[in-house]
mmCIF file of C-alpha atoms in Angstrom:
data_model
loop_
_atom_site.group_PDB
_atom_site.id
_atom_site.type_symbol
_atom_site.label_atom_id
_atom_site.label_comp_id
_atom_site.label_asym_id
_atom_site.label_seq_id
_atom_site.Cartn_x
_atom_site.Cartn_y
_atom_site.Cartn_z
ATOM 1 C CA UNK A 75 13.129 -84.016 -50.035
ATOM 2 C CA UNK A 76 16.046 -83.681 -48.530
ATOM 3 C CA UNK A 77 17.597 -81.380 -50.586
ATOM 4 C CA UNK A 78 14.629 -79.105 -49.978
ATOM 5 C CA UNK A 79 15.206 -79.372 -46.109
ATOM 6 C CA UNK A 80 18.560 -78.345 -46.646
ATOM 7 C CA UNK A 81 17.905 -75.477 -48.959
ATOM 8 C CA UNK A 82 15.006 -74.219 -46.251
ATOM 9 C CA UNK A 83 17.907 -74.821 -43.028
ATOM 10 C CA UNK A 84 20.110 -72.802 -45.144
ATOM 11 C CA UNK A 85 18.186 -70.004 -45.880
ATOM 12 C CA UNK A 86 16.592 -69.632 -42.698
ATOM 13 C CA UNK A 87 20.205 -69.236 -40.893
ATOM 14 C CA UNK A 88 21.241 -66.788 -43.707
ATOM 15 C CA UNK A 89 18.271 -64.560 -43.087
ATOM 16 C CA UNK A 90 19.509 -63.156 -39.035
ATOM 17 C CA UNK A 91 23.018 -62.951 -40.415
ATOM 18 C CA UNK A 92 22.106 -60.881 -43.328
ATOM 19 C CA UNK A 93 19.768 -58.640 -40.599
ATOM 20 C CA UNK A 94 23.046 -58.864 -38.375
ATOM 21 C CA UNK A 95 25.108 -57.196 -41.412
ATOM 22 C CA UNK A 96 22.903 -54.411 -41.131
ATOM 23 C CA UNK A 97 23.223 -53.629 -37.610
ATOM 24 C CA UNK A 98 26.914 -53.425 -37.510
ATOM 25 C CA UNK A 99 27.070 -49.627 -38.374
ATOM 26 C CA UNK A 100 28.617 -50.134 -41.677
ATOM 27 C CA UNK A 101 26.827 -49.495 -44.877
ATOM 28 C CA UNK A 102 25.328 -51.631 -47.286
ATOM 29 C CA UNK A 103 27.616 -52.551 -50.173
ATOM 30 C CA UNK A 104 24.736 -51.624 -52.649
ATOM 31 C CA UNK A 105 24.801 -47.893 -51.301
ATOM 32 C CA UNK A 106 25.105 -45.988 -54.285
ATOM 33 C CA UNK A 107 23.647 -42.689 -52.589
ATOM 34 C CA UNK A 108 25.126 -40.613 -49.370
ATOM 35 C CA UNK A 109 26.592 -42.391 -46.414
ATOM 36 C CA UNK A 110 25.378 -40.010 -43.413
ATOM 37 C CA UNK A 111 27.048 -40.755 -40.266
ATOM 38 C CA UNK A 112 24.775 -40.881 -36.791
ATOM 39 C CA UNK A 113 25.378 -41.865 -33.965
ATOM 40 C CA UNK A 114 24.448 -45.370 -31.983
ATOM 41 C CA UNK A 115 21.020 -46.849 -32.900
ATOM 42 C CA UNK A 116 18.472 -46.007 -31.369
ATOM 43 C CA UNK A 117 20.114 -42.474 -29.905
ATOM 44 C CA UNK A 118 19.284 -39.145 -31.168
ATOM 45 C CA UNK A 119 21.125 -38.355 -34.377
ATOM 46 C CA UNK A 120 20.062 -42.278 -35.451
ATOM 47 C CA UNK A 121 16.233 -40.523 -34.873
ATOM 48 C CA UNK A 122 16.876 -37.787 -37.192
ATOM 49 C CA UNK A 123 18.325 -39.866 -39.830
ATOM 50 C CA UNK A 124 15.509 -42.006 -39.403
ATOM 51 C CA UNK A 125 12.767 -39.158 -39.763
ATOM 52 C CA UNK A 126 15.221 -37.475 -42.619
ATOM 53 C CA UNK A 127 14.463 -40.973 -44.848
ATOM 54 C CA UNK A 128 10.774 -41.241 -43.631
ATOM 55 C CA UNK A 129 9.725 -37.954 -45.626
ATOM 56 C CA UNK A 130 12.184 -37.967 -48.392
ATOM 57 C CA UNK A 131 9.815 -41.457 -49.121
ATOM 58 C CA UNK A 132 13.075 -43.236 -50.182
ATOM 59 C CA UNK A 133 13.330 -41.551 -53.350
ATOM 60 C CA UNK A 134 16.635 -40.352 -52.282
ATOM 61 C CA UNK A 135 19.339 -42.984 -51.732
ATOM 62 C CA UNK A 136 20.863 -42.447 -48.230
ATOM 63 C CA UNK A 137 22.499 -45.227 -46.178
ATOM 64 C CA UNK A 138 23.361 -44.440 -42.810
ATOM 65 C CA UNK A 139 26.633 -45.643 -40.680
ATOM 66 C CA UNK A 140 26.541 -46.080 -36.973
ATOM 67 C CA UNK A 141 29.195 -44.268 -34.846
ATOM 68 C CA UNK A 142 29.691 -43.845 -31.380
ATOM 69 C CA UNK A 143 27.814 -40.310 -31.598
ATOM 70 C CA UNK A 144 29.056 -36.230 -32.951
ATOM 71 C CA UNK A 145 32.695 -36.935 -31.731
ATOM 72 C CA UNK A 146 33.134 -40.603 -33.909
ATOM 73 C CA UNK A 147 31.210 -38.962 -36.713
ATOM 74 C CA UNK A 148 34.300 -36.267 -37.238
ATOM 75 C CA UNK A 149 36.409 -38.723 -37.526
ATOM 76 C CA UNK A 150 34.283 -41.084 -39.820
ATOM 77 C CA UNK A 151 34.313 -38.830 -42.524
ATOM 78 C CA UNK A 152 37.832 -37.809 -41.786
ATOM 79 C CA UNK A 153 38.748 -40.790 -43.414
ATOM 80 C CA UNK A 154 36.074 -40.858 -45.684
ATOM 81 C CA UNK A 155 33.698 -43.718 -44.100
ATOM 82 C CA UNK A 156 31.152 -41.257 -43.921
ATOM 83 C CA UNK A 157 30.171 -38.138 -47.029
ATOM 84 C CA UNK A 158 27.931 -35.853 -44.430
ATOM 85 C CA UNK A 159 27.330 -36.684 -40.419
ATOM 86 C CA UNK A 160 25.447 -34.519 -37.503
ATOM 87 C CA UNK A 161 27.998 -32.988 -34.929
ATOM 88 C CA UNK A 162 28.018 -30.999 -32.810
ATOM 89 C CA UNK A 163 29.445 -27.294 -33.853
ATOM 90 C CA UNK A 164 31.822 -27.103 -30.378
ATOM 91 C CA UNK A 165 33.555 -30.608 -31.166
ATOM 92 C CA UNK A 166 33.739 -29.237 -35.017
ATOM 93 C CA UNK A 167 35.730 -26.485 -33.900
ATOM 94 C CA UNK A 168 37.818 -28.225 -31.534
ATOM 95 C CA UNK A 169 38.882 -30.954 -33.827
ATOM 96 C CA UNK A 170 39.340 -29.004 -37.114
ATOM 97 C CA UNK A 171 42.462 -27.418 -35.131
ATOM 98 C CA UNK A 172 44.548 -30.905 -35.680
ATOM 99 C CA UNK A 173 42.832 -32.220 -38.340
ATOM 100 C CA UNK A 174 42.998 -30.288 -41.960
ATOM 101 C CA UNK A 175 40.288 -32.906 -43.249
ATOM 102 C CA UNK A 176 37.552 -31.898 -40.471
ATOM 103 C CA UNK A 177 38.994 -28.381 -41.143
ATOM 104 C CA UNK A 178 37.698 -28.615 -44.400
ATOM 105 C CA UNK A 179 33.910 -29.790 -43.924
ATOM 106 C CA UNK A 180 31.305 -27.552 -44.493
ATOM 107 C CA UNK A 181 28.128 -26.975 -42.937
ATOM 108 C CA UNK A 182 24.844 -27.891 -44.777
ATOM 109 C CA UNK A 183 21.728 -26.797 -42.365
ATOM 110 C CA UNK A 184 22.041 -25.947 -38.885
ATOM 111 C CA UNK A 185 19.424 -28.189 -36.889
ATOM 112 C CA UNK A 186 18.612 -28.629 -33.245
ATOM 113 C CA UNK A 187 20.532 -28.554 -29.890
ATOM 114 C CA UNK A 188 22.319 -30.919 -27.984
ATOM 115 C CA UNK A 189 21.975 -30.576 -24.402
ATOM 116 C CA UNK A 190 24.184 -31.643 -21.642
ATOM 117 C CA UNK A 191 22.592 -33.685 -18.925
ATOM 118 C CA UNK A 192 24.434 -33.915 -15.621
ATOM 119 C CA UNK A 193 22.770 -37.800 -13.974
ATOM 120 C CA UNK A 194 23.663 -37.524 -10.286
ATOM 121 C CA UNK A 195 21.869 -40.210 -7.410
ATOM 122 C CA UNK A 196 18.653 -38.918 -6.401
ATOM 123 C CA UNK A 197 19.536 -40.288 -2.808
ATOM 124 C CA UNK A 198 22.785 -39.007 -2.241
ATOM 125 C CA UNK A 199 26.477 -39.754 -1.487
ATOM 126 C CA UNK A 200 27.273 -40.937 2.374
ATOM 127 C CA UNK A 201 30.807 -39.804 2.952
ATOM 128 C CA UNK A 202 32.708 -40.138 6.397
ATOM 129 C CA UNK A 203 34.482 -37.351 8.072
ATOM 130 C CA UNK A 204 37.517 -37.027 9.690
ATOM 131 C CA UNK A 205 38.381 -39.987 12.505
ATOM 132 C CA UNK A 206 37.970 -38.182 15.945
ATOM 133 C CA UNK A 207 40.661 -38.346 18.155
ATOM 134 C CA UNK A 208 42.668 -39.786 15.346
ATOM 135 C CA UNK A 209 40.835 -43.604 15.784
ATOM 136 C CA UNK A 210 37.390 -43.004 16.201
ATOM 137 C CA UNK A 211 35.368 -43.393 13.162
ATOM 138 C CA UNK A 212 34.313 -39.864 11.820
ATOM 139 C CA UNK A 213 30.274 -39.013 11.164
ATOM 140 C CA UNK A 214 28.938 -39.763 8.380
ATOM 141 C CA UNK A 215 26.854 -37.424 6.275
ATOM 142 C CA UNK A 216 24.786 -37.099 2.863
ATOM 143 C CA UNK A 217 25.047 -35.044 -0.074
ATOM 144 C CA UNK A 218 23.314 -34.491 -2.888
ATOM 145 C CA UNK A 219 24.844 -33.196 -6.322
ATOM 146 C CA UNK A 220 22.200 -30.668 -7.265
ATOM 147 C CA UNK A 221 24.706 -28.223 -9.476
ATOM 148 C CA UNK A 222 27.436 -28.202 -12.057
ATOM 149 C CA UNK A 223 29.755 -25.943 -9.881
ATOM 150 C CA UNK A 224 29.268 -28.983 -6.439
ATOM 151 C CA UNK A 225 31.520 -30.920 -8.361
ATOM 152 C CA UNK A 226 35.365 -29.710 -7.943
ATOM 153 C CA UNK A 227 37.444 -31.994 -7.997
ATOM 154 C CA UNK A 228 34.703 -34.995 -7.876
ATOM 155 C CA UNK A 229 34.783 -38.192 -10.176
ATOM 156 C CA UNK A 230 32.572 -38.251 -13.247
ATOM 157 C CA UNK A 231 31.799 -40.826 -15.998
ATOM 158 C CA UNK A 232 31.935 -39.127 -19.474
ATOM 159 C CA UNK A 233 30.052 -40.746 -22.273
ATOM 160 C CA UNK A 234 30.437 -40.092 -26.262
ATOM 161 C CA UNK A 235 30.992 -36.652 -27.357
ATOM 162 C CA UNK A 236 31.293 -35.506 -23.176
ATOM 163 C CA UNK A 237 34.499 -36.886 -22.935
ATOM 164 C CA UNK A 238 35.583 -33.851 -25.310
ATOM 165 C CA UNK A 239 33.139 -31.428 -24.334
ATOM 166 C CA UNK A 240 33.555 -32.486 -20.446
ATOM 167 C CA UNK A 241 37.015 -31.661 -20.410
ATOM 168 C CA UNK A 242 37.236 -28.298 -22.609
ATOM 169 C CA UNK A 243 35.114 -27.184 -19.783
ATOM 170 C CA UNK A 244 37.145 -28.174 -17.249
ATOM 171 C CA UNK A 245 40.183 -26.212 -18.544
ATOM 172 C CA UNK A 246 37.849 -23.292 -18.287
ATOM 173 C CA UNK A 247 36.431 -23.661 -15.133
ATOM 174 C CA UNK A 248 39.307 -25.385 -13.013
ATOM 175 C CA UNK A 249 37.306 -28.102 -11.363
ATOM 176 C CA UNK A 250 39.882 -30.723 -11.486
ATOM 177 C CA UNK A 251 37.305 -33.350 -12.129
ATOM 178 C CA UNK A 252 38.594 -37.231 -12.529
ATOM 179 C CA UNK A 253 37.041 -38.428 -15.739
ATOM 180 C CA UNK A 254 35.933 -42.002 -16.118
ATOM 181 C CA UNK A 255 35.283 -42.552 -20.089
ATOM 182 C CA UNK A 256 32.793 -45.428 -20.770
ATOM 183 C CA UNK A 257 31.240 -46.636 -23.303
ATOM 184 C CA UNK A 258 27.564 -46.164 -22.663
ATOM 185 C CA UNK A 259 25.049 -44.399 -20.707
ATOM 186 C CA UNK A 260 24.306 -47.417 -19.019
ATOM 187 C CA UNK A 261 27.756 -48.202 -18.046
ATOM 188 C CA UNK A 262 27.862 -44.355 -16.946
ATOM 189 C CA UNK A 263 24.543 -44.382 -14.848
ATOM 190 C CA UNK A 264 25.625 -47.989 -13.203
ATOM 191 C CA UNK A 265 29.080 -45.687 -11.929
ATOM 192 C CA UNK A 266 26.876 -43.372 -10.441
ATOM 193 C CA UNK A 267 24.657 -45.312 -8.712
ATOM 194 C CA UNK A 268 27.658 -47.418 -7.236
ATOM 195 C CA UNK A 269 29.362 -44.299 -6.011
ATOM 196 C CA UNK A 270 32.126 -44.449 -8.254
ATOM 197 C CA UNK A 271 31.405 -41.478 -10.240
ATOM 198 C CA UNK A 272 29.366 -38.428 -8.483
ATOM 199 C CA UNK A 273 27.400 -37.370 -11.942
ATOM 200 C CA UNK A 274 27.390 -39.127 -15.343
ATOM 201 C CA UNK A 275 27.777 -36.653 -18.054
ATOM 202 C CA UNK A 276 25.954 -37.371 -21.625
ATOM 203 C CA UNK A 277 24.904 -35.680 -24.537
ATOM 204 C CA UNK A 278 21.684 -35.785 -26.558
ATOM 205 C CA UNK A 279 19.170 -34.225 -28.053
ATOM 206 C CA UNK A 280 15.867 -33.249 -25.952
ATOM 207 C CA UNK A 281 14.353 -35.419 -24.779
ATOM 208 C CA UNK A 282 17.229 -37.996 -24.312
ATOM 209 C CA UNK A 283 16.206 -41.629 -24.941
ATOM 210 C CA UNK A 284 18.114 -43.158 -22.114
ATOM 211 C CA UNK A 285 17.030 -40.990 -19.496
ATOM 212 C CA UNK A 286 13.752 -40.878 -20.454
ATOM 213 C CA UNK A 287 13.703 -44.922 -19.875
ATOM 214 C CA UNK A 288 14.575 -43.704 -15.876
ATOM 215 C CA UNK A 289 11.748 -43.780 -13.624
ATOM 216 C CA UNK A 290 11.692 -41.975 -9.981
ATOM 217 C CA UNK A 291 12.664 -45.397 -8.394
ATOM 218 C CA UNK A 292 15.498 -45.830 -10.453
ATOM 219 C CA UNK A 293 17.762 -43.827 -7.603
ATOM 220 C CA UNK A 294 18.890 -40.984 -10.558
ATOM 221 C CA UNK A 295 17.891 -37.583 -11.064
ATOM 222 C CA UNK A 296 19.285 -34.574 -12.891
ATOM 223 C CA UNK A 297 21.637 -31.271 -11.787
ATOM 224 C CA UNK A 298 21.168 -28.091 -13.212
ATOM 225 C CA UNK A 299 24.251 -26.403 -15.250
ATOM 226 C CA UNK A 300 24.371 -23.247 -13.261
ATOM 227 C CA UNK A 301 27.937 -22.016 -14.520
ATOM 228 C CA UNK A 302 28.474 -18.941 -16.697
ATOM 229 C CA UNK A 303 29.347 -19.557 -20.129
ATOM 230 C CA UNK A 304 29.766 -18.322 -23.560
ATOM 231 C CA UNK A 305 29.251 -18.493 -27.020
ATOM 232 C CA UNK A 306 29.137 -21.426 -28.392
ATOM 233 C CA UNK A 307 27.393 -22.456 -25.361
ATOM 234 C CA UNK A 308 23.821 -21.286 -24.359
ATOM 235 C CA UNK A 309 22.157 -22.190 -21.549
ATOM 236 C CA UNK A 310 18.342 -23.501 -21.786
ATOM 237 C CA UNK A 311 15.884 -25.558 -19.375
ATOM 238 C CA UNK A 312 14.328 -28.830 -19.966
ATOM 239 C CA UNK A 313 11.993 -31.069 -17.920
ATOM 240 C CA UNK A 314 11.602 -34.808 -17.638
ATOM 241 C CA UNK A 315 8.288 -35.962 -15.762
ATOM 242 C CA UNK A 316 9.359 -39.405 -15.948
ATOM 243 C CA UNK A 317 12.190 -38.893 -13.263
ATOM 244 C CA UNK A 318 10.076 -35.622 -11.459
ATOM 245 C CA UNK A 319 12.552 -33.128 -12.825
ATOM 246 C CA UNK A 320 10.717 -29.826 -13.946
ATOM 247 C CA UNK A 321 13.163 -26.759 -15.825
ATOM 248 C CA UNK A 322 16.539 -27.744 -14.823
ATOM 249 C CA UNK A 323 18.832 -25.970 -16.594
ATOM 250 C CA UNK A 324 21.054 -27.978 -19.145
ATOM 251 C CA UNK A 325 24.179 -26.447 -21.565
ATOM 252 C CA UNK A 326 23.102 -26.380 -24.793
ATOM 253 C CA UNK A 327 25.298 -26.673 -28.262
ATOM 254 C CA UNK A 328 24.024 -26.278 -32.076
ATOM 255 C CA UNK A 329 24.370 -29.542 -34.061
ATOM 256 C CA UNK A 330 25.353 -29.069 -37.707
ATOM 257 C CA UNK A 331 24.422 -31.364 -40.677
ATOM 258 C CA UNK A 332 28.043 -31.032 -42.631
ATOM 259 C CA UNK A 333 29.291 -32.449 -45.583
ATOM 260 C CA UNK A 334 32.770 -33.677 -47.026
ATOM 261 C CA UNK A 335 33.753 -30.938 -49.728
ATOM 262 C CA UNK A 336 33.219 -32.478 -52.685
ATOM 263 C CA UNK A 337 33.576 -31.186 -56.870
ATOM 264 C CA UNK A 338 31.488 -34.501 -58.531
ATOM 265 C CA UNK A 339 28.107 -35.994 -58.467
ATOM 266 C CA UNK A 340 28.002 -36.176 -54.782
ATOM 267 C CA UNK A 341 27.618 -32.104 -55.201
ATOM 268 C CA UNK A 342 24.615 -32.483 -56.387
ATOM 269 C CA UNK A 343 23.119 -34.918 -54.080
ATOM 270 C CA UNK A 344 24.035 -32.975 -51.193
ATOM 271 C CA UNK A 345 22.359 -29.838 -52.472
ATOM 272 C CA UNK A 346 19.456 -32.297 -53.279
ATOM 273 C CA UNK A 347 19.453 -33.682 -49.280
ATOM 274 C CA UNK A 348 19.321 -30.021 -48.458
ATOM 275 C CA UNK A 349 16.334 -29.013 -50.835
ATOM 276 C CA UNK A 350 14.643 -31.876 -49.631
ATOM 277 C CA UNK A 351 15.014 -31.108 -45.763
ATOM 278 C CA UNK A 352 13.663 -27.336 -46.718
ATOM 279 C CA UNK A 353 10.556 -28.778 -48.571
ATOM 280 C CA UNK A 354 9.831 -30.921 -45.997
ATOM 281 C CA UNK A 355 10.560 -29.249 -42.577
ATOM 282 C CA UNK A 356 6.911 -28.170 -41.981
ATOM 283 C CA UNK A 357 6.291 -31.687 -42.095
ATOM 284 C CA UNK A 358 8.805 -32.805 -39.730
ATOM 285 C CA UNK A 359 7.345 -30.092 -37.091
ATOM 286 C CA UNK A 360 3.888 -31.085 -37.756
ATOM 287 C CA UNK A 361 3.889 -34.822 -38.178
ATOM 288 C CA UNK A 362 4.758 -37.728 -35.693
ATOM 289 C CA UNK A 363 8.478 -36.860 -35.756
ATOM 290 C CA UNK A 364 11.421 -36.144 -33.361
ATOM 291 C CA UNK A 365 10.827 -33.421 -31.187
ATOM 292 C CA UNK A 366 14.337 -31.490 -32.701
ATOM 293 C CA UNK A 367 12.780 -30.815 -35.456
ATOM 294 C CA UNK A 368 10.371 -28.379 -33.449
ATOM 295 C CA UNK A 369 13.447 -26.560 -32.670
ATOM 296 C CA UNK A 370 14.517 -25.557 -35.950
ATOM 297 C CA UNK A 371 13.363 -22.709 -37.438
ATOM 298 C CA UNK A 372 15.687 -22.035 -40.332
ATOM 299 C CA UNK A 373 18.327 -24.397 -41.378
ATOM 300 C CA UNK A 374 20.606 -21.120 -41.851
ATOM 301 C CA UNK A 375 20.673 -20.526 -38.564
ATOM 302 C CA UNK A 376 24.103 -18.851 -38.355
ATOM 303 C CA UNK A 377 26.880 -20.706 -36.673
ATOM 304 C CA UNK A 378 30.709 -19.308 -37.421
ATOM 305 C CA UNK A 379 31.881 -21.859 -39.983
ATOM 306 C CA UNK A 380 32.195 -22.363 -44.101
ATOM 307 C CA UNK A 381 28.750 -23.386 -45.455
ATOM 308 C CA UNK A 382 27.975 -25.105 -48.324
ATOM 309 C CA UNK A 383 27.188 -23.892 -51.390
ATOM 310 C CA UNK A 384 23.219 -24.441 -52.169
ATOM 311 C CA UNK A 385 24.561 -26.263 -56.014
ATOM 312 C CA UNK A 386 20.977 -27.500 -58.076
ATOM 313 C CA UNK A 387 21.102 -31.042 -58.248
ATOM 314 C CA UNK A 388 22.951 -32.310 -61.637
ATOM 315 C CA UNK A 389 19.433 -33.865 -64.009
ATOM 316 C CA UNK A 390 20.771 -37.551 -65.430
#
């Protein structure tokens, strides 16, 4: 009897570690199909990948490995953690120029937008003015972040793939921003609402999990992106009625589905990932999926890098 008692004890701890295996981002040992590298759980590209295996019914053996988001996933199959991963087509670009490895990746579909959202207080920054007659306390006055271009020379938090994207812009525009890189979008928002940082910039998908959590009491609101900018930018509104935000106007990027380049097997399970995603997008529009997938209307939807070549999967 108490052998069995032991045996049950044993099993019953083993079960939330083997569950806690599976959480940590890497794949199963077992994964005999494609590793495709997404992002945090629960986030955006971790959606898609989620839909992606809903409709291909698990017939198709893909294993997916958590990253910290389009940035981490360039590096992830850089060193070959990862055989295809969603980024983002500006940090592609950006990173293939030091890296011959992400140089050589190649695009497999072209899917939906990532959008830059700019989380500012709702209520305002109180800043003091100049001391009067050099010991006086100065007046103190509110302002409210409501634009991209309010913040020269302010301090921002930069989350995930931002903390590239964030500062490319920069160099362009001149703002002079201080960047605070953190870890999360609730480490970012927390910043903000202290007054450390005067906007929180993340990137996601439409609509973005974490801010779509906010509510109008939770003190944070959105700015609109109202600088000009070019290709491979675009700029596009979005609302959020949870937060009371209607058509504020967010920088936009194409994400990319790309793929290590490789000669074997793994060819031929790419091209079948591809056929799959083709056969099944009017499902993905129609059905109770993300709402990226309404965005996509052809998964050749041009973007200026090497594509992979549409090989017939290899019959065993």
């Amino acid at each position: 009897m108490k052998n069995h008692l032991l045996i049950g004890l044993i099993c019953a701890l083993a079960i939330p570690a083997a569950h806690a295996a599976r959480m940590d981002g890497a794949p199963p040992a077992a994964c005999d199909g494609l590793k495709v590298a997404t992002g945090p759980a629960g986030k955006g590209y971790s959606k898609l990948f989620a839909d992606m295996l809903r409709v291909s019914k698990h017939a198709m053996p893909l294993c997916e490995v958590h990253t910290d988001g389009g940035l981490d996933n360039l590096t992830t199959l850089s060193v070959k953690k990862a055989d295809v991963g969603i980024v983002p087509i500006d940090a592609l670009t950006k990173m293939a120029e030091g890296d011959a490895s992400v140089a050589g990746l190649l695009v497999v579909a072209s899917l939906n937008s990532n959008y830059l959202h700019i989380v500012t207080s709702a209520n305002g920054f109180s800043l003091e003015g100049p001391k009067k007659f050099g010991v006086l306390k100065g007046d103190t006055r509110t302002f409210r972040i409501a634009k991209m271009s309010e913040l020269r020379g302010a301090p921002v938090a930069l989350v995930g793939s931002a903390q590239l994207m964030v500062r490319q812009l920069d160099k362009v525009l001149g703002y002079n921003m201080r960047y605070i890189d953190v870890d999360s979008d609730e480490a970012a928002f927390k910043k903000v609402l202290a007054g450390h940082a005067y906007a929180a910039f993340t990137i996601a998908g439409w609509p973005h999990g974490q801010v779509s959590r906010l509510t109008q009491g939770s003190g944070l609101t959105l700015a609109n992106f109202d600088v000009p900018i070019s290709s491979p930018y675009s700029v596009r509104p979005f609302s959020y009625k949870n937060i009371g935000v209607y058509n504020v106007q967010a920088l936009a990027v194409q994400n990319v589905l790309v793929t290590r380049p490789f000669s074997g097997s793994k060819t031929g399970e790419v091209a079948a990932l591809r056929q799959m995603l083709e056969r099944e997008l009017p499902e993905l529009k129609d059905g109770d999926y993300e709402p990226g997938w309404n965005e996509i209307n052809s998964f050749d939807r041009e973007v200026k890098w090497a594509r992979f070549a549409r090989v017939a999967p290899k019959r065993k």
